[in-house]
mmCIF file of C-alpha atoms and ligand atoms in Angstrom:
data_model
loop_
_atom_site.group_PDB
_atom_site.id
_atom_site.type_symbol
_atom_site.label_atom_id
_atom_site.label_comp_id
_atom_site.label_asym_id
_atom_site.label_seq_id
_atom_site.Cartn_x
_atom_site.Cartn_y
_atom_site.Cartn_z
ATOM 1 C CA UNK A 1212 2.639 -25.068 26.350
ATOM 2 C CA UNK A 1213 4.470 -21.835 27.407
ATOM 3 C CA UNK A 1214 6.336 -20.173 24.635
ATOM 4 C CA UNK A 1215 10.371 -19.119 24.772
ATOM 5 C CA UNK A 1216 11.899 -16.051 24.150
ATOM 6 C CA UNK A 1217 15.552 -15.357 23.834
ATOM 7 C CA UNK A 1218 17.921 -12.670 25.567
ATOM 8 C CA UNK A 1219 16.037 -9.769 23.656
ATOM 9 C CA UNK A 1220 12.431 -11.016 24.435
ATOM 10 C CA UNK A 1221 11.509 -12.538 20.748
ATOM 11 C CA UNK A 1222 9.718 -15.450 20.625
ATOM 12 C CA UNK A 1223 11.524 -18.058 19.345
ATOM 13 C CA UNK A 1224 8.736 -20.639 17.741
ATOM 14 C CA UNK A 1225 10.229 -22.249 14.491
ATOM 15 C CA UNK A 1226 13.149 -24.646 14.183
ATOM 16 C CA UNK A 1227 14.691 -25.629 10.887
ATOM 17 C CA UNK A 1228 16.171 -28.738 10.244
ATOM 18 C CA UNK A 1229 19.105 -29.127 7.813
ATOM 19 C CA UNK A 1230 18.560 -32.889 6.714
ATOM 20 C CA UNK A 1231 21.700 -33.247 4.748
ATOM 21 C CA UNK A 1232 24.800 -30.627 3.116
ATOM 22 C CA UNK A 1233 24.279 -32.327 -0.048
ATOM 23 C CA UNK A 1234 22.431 -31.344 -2.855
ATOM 24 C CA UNK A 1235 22.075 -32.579 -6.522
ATOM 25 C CA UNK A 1236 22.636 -29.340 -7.882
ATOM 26 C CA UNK A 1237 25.811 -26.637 -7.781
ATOM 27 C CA UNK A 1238 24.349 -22.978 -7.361
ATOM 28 C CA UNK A 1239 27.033 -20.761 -8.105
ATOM 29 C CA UNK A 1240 26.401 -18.815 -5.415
ATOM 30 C CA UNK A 1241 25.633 -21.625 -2.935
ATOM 31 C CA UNK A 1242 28.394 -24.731 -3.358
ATOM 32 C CA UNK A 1243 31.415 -25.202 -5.361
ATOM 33 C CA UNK A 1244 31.771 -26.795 -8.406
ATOM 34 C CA UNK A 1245 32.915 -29.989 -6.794
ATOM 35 C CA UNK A 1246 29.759 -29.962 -3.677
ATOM 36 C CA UNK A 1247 30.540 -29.897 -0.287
ATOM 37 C CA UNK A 1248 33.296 -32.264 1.121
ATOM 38 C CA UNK A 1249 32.054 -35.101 1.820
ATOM 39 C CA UNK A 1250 30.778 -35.576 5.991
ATOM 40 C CA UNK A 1251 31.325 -39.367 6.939
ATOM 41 C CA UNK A 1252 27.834 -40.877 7.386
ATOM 42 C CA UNK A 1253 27.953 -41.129 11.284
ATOM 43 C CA UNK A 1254 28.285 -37.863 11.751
ATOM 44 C CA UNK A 1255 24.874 -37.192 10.031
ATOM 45 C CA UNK A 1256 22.003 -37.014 12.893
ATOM 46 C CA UNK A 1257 19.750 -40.355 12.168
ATOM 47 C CA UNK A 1258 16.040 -39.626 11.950
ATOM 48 C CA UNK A 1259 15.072 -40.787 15.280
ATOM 49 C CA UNK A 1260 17.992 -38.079 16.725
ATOM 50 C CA UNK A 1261 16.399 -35.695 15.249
ATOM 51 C CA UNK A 1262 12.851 -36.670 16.452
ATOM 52 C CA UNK A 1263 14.439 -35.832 20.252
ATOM 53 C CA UNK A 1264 15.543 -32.848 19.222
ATOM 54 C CA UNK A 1265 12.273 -31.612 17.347
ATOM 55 C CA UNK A 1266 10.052 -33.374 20.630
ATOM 56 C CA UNK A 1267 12.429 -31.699 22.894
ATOM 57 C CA UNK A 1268 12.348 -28.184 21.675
ATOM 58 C CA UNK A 1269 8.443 -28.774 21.070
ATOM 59 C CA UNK A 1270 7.983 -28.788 24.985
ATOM 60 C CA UNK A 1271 10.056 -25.732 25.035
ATOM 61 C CA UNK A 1272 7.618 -23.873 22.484
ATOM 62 C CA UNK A 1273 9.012 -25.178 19.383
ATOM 63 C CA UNK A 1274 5.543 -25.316 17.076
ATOM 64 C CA UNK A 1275 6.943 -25.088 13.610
ATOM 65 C CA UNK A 1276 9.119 -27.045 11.769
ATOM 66 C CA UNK A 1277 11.233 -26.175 8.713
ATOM 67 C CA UNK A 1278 12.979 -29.370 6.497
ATOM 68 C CA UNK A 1279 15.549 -28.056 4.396
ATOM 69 C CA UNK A 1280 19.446 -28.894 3.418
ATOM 70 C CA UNK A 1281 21.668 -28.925 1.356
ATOM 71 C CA UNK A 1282 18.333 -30.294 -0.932
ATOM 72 C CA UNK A 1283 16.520 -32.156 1.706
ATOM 73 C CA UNK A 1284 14.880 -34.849 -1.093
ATOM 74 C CA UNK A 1285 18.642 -36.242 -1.762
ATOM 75 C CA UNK A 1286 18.201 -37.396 2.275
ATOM 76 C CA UNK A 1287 16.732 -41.074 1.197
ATOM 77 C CA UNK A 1288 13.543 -41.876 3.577
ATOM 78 C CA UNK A 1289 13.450 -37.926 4.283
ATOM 79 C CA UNK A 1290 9.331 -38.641 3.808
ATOM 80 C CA UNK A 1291 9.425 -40.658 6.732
ATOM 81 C CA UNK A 1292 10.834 -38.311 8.695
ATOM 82 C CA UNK A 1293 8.105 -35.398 8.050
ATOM 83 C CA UNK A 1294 5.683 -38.218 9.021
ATOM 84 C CA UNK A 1295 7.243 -38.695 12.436
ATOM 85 C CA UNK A 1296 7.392 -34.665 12.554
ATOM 86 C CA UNK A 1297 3.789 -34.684 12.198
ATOM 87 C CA UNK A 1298 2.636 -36.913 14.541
ATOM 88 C CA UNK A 1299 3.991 -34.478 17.782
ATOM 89 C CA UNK A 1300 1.002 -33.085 18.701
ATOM 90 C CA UNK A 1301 2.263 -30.013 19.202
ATOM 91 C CA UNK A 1302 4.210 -29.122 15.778
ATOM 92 C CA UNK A 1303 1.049 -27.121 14.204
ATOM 93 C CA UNK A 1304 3.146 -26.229 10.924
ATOM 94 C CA UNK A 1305 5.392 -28.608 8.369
ATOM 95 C CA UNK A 1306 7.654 -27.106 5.456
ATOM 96 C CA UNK A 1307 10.416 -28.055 3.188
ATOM 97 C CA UNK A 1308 12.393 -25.923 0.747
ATOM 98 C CA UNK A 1309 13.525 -27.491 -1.763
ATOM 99 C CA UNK A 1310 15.000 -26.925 -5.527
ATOM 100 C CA UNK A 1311 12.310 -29.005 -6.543
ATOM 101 C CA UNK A 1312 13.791 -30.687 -9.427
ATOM 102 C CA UNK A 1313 12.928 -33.901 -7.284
ATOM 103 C CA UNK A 1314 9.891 -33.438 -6.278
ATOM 104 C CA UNK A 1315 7.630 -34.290 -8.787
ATOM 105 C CA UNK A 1316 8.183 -38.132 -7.860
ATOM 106 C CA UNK A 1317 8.182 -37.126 -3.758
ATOM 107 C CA UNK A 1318 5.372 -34.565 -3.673
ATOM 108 C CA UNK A 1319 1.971 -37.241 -2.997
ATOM 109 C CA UNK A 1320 4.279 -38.857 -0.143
ATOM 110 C CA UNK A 1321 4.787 -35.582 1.157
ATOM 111 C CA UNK A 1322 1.900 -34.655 1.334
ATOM 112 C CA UNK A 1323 0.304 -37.890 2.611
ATOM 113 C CA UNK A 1324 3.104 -37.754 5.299
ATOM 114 C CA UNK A 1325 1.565 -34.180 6.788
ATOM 115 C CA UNK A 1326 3.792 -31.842 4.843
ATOM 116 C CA UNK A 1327 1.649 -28.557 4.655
ATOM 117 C CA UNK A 1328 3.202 -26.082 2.476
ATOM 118 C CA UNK A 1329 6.336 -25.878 0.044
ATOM 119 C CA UNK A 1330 9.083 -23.748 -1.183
ATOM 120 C CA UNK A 1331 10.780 -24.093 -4.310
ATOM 121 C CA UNK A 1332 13.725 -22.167 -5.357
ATOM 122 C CA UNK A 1333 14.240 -20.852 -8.924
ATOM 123 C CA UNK A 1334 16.117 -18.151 -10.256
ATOM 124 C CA UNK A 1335 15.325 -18.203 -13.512
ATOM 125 C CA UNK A 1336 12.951 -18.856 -16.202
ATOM 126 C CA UNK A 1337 15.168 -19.924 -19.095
ATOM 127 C CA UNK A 1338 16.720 -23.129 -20.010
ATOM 128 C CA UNK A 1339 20.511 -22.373 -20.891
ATOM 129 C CA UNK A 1340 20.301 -20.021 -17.614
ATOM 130 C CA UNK A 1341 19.661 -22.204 -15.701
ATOM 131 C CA UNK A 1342 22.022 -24.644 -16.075
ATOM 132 C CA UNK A 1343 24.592 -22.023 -15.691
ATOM 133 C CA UNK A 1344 23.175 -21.181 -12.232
ATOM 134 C CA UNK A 1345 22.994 -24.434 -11.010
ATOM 135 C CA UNK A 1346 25.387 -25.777 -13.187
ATOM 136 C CA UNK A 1347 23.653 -29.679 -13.563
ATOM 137 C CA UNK A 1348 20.120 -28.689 -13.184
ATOM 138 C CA UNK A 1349 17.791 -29.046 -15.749
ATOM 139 C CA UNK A 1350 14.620 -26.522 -15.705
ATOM 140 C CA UNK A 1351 12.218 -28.633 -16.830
ATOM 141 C CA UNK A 1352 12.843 -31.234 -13.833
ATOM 142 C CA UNK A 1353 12.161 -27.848 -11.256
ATOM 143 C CA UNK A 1354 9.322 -27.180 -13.586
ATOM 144 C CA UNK A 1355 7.408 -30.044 -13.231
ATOM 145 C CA UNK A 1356 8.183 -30.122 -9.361
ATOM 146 C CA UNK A 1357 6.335 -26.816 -9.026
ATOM 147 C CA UNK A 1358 3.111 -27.690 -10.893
ATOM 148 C CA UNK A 1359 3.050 -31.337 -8.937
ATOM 149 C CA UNK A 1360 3.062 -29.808 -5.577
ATOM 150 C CA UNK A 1361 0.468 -26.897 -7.008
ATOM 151 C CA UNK A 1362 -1.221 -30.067 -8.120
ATOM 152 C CA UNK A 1363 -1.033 -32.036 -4.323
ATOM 153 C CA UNK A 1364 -2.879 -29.108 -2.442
ATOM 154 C CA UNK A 1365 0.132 -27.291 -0.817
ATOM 155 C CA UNK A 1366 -1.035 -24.538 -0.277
ATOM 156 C CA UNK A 1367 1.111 -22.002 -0.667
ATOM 157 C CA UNK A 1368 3.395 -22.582 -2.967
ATOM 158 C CA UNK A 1369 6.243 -20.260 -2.800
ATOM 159 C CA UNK A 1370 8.689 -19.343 -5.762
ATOM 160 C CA UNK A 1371 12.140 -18.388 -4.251
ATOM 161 C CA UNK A 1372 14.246 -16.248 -6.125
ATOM 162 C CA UNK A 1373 17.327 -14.951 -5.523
ATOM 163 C CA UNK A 1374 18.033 -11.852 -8.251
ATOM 164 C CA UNK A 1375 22.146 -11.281 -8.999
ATOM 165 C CA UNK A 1376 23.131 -8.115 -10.876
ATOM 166 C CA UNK A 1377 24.627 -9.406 -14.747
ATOM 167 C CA UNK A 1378 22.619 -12.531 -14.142
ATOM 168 C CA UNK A 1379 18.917 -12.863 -13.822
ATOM 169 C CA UNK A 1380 17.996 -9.483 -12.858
ATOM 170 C CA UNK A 1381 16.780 -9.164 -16.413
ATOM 171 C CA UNK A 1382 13.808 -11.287 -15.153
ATOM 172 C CA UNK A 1383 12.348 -9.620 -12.453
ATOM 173 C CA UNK A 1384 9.136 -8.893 -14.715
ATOM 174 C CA UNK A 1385 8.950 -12.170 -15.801
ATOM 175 C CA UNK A 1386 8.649 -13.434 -12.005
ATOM 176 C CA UNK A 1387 6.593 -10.813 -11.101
ATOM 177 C CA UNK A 1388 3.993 -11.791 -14.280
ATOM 178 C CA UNK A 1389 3.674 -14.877 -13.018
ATOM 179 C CA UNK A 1390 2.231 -13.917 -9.690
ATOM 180 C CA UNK A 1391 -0.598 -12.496 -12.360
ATOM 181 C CA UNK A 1392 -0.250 -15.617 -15.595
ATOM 182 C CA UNK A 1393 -0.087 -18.777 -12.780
ATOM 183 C CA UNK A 1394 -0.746 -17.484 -9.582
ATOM 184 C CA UNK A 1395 2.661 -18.243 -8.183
ATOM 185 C CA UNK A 1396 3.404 -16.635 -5.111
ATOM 186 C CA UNK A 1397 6.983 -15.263 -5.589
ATOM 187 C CA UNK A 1398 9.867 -14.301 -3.387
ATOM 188 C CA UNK A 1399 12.974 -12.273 -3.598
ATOM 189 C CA UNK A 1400 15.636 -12.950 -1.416
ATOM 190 C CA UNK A 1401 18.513 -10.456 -1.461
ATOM 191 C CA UNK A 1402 21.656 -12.346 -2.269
ATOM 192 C CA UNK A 1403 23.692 -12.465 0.615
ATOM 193 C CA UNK A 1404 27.430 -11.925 0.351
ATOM 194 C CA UNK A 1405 29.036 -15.775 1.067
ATOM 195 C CA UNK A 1406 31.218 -15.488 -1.800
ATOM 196 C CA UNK A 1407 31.801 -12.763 -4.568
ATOM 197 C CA UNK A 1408 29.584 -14.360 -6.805
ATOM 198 C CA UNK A 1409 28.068 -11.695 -7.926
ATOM 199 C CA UNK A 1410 26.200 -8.231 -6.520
ATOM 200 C CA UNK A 1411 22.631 -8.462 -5.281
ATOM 201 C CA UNK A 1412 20.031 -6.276 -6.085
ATOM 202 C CA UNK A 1413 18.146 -4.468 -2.906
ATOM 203 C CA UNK A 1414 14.771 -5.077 -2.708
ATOM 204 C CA UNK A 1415 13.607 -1.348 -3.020
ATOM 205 C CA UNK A 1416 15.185 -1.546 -6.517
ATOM 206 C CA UNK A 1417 12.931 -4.541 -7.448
ATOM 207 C CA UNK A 1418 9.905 -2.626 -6.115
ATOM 208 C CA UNK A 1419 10.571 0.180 -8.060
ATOM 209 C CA UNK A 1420 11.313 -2.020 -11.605
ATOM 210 C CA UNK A 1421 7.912 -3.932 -10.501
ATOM 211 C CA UNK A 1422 6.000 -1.175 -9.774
ATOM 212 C CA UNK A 1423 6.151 -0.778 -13.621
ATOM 213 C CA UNK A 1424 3.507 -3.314 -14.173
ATOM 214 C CA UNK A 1425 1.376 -1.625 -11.422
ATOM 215 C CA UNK A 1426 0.963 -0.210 -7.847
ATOM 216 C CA UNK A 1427 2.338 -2.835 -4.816
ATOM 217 C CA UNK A 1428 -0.724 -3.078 -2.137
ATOM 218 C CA UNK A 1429 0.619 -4.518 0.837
ATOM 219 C CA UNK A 1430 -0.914 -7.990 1.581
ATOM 220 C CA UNK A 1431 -1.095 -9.937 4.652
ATOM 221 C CA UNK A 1432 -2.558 -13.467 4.158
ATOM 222 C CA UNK A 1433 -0.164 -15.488 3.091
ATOM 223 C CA UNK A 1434 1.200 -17.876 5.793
ATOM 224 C CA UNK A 1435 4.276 -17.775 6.509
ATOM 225 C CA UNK A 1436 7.243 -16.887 9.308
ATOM 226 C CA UNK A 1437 7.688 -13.366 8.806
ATOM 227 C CA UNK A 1438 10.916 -12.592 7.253
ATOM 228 C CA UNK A 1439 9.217 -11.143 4.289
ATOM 229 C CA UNK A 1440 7.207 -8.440 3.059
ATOM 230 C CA UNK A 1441 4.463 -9.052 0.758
ATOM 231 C CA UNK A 1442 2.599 -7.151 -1.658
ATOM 232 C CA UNK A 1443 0.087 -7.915 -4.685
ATOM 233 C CA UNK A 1444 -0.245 -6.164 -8.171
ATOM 234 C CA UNK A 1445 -3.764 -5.460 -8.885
ATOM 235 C CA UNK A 1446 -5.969 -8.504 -10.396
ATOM 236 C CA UNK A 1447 -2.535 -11.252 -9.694
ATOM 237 C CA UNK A 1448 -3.801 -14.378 -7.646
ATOM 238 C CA UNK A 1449 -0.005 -14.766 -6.314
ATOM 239 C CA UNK A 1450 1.489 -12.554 -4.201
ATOM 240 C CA UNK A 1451 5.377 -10.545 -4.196
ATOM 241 C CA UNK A 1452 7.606 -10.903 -1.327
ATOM 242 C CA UNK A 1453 10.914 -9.428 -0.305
ATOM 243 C CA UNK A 1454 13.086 -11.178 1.715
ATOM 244 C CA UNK A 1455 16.034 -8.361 2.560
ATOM 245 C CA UNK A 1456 18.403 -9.405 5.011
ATOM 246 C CA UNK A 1457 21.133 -7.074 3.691
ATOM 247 C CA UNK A 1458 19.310 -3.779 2.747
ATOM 248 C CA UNK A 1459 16.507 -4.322 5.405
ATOM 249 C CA UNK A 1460 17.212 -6.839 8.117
ATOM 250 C CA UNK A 1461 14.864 -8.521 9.823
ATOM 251 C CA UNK A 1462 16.568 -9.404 12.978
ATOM 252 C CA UNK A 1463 14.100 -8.082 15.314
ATOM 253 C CA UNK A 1464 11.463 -10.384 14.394
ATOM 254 C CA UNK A 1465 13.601 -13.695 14.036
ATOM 255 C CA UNK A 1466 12.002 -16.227 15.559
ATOM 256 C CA UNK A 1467 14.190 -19.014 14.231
ATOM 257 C CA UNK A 1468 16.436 -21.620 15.533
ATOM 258 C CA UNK A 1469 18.258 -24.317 13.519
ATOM 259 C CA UNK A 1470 19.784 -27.391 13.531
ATOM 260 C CA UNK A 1471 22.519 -28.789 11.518
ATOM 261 C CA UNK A 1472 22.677 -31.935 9.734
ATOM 262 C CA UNK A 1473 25.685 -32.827 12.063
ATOM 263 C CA UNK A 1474 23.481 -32.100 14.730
ATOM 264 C CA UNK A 1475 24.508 -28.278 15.755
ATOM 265 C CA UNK A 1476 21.787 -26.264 17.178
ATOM 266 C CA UNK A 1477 22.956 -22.785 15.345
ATOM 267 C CA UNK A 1478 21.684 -19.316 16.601
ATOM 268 C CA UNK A 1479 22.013 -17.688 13.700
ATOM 269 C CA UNK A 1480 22.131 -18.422 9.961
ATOM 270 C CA UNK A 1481 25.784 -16.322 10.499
ATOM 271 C CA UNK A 1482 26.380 -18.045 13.537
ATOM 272 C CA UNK A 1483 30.208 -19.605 12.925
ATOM 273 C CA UNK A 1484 29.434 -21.696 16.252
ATOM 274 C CA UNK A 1485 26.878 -24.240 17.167
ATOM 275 C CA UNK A 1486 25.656 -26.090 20.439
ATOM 276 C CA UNK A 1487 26.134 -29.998 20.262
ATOM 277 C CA UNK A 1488 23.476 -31.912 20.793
ATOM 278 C CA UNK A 1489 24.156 -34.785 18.995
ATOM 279 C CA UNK A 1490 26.543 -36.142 20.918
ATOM 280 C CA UNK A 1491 24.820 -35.473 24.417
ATOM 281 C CA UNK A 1492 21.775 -37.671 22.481
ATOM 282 C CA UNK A 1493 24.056 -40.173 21.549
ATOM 283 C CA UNK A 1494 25.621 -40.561 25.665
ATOM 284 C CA UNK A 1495 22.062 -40.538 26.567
ATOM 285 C CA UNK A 1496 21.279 -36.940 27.954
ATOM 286 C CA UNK A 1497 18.097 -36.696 29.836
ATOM 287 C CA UNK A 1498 15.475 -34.642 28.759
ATOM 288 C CA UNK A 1499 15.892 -32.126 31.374
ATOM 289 C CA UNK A 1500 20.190 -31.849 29.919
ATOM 290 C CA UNK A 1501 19.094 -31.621 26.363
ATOM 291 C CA UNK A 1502 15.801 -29.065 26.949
ATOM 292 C CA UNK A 1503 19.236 -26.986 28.386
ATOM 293 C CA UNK A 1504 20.970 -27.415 26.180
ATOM 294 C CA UNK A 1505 18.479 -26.015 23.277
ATOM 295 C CA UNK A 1506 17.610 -23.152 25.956
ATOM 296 C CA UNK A 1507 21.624 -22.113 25.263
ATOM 297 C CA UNK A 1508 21.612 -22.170 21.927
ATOM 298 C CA UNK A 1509 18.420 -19.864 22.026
ATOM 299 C CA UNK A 1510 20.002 -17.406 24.497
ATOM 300 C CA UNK A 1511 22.904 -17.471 22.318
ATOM 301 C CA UNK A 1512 21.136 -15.460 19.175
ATOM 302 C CA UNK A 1513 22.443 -12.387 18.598
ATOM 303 C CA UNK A 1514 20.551 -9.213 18.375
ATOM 304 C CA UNK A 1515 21.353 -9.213 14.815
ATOM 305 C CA UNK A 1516 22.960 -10.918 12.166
ATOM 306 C CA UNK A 1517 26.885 -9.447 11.056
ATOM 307 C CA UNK A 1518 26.259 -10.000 7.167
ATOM 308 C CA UNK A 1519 29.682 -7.824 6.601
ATOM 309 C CA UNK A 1520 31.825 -8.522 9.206
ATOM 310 C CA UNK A 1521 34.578 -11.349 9.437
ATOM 311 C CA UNK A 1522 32.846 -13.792 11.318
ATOM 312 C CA UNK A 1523 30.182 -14.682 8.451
ATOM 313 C CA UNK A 1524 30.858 -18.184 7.896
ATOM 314 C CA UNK A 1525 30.398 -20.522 4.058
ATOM 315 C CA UNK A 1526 29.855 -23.298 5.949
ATOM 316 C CA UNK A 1527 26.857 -22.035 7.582
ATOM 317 C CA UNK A 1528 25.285 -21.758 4.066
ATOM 318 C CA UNK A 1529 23.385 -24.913 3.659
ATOM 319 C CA UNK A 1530 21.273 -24.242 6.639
ATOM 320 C CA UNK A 1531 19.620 -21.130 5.124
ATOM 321 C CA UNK A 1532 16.618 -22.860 4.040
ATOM 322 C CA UNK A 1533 14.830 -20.118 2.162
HETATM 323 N N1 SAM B 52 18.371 -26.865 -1.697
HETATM 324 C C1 SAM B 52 17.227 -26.199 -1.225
HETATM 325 C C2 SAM B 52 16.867 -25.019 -2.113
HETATM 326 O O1 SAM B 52 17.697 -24.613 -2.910
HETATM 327 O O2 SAM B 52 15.760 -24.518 -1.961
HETATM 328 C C3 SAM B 52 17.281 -25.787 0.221
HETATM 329 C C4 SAM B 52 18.560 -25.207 0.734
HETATM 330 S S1 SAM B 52 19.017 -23.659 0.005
HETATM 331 C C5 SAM B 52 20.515 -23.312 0.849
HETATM 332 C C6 SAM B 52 17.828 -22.612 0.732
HETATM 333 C C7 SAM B 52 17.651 -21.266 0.104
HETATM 334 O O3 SAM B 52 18.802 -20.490 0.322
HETATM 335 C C8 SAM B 52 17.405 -21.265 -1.391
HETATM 336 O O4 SAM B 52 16.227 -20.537 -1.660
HETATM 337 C C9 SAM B 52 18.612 -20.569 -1.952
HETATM 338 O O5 SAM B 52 18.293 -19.840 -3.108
HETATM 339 C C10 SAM B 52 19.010 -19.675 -0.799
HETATM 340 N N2 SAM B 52 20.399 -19.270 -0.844
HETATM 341 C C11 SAM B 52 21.502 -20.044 -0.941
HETATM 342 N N3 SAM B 52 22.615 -19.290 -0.943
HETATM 343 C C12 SAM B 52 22.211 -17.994 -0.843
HETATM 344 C C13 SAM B 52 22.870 -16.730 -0.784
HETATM 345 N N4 SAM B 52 24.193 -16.613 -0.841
HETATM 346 N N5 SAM B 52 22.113 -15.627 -0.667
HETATM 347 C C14 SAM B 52 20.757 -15.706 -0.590
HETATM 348 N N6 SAM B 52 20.081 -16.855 -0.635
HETATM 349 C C15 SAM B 52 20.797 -17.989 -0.769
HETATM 350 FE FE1 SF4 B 53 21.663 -26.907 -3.702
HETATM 351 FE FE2 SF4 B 53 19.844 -25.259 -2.724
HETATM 352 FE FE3 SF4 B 53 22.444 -24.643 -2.574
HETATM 353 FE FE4 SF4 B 53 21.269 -24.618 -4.939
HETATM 354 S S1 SF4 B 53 20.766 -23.286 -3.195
HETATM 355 S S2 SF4 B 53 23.238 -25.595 -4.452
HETATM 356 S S3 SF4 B 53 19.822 -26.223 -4.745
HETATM 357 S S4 SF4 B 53 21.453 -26.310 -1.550
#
């Protein structure tokens, strides 16, 4: 199966699927108080649309698959769905991120299903905290969602955080200590600037506050799709990653292409415009139409991503999928 590569010869391999723009939860610096307004239910691409898509962009190349939202375990059936994922032959790779304060009860169907690894997204350790993050989470519920999929096998489990100057960046040692305590393999994603929620923190200046506990050594077995940089503290099972799309983007080794829960095939997590495909599925588009029409949207990516400029767009937010 030949590979394809967009206008500035990258290889694009790894499509993520936003399964739903709602979520149980309220991150402040995700969704408003009230959620997202509310899409009317035909607009949301059925299951079997999105298996055309995903079997489509397969034949182009397509060999990992990314499930994410909005929270992709409010979807209802969304286990069915990674089991019809993982029976194209050619999809070598299955992953969800998640908030994981579902998960607990989903986790053994995921896994039976074919999921293969997890991420979870937490930004803080402490109770009262995080209910002002996510404003109707409970920690305990992402808590236990964490150890059951540590518990199923996936293998690995990644931590997602996302530090904000004034509120978690008091915790950065805490995360990092767990890479040694539990073995949790932790990320840090630089906030990105959606709304003014708050400043983030550039990943050199976690390094440096991390490097307190001991020297980073570079590591390079963790699977993954390569928008971060991982190191290890000496004697930690886990691992430290940096995710840094505003200090130090990682355009030039995207290899990413994603489709909206409305069914827009989006070249860019900033992209403020999308390819249809839904509604060519839905008049019946032959292969050969649709296998065009995911070859635009791929041509389409930019050579990088305008984080600061104008055309950075909110509703783009649910598709970032960790
Ligand atoms: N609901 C799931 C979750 O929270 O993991 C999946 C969707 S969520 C949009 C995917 C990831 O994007 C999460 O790790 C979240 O922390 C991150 N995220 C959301 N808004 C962000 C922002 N403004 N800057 C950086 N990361 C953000
Ligand atoms: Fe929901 Fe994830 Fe956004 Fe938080 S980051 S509001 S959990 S979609």
């Amino acid at each position: 199966m030949a590979g394809i590569c967009d206008s500035f010869q990258r290889g694009i391999s790894y499509l993520r699927i936003s399964v739903t723009d709602r979520c149980n939860l309220r991150c402040v610096y995700c969704m408003p108080p009230e959620g997202v307004p509310l899409v009317p239910h035909k607009e949301i691409m059925t299951f079997e649309e999105i298996m055309v898509v995903v079997k489509t962009a397969c034949d182009l190349g397509i060999n990992k698959v990314r499930i994410t939202g909005g929270e992709p375990l409010v979807r209802l059936g969304v286990v069915d769905l990674v089991r019809m994922i993982s029976a194209v032959e050619g999809i070598k790779d299955i992953s969800m991120t998640t908030n994981g304060t579902l998960l607990a009860e989903q986790v053994k169907g995921l896994v039976d299903a074919g999921l293969h690894r997890i991420n979870i997204s937490l930004d803080t350790l402490k109770y009262d905290r995080f209910k002002q993050i996510t404003r109707t989470g409970d920690l305990s519920d992402a808590l236990k969602g964490i150890q059951a999929a540590m518990q199923a096998g996936l293998n690995p489990v990644k931590i997602n955080m996302v530090p904000m100057q004034g509120f978690n960046d008091d915790e950065i040692i805490d995360f990092a200590m767990m890479t040694i305590e539990a073995g949790w393999h932790v990320r840090f994603i630089e906030l990105m600037p959606m709304n003014r929620t708050a400043e983030f923190v550039p990943s050199g200046v976690l390094r440096k506050k991390i490097e307190s506990l001991g020297p980073l050594e570079p590591f390079r077995g963790i699977a993954g799709n390569g928008a971060a940089r991982y190191f290890r503290l000496p004697s930690a099972k886990g691992t430290l990653g940096f995710i840094s799309p505003v200090s130090e983007p990682f355009c030039e080794e995207c290899n990413r292409l994603r489709l909206s829960s409305t069914g827009l095939l989006l070249p860019c997590l900033f992209s403020s415009e999308g390819v249809d495909i839904k509604t060519p599925i839905r008049q019946g588009a032959s292969t050969e139409d649709l296998k065009s029409l995911i070859t635009a949207a791929i041509s389409a990516k930019p050579k990088k991503h305008h984080l600061n400029s104008h055309d950075t767009a909110d509703k783009n937010m649910s598709s970032i999928g960790g």
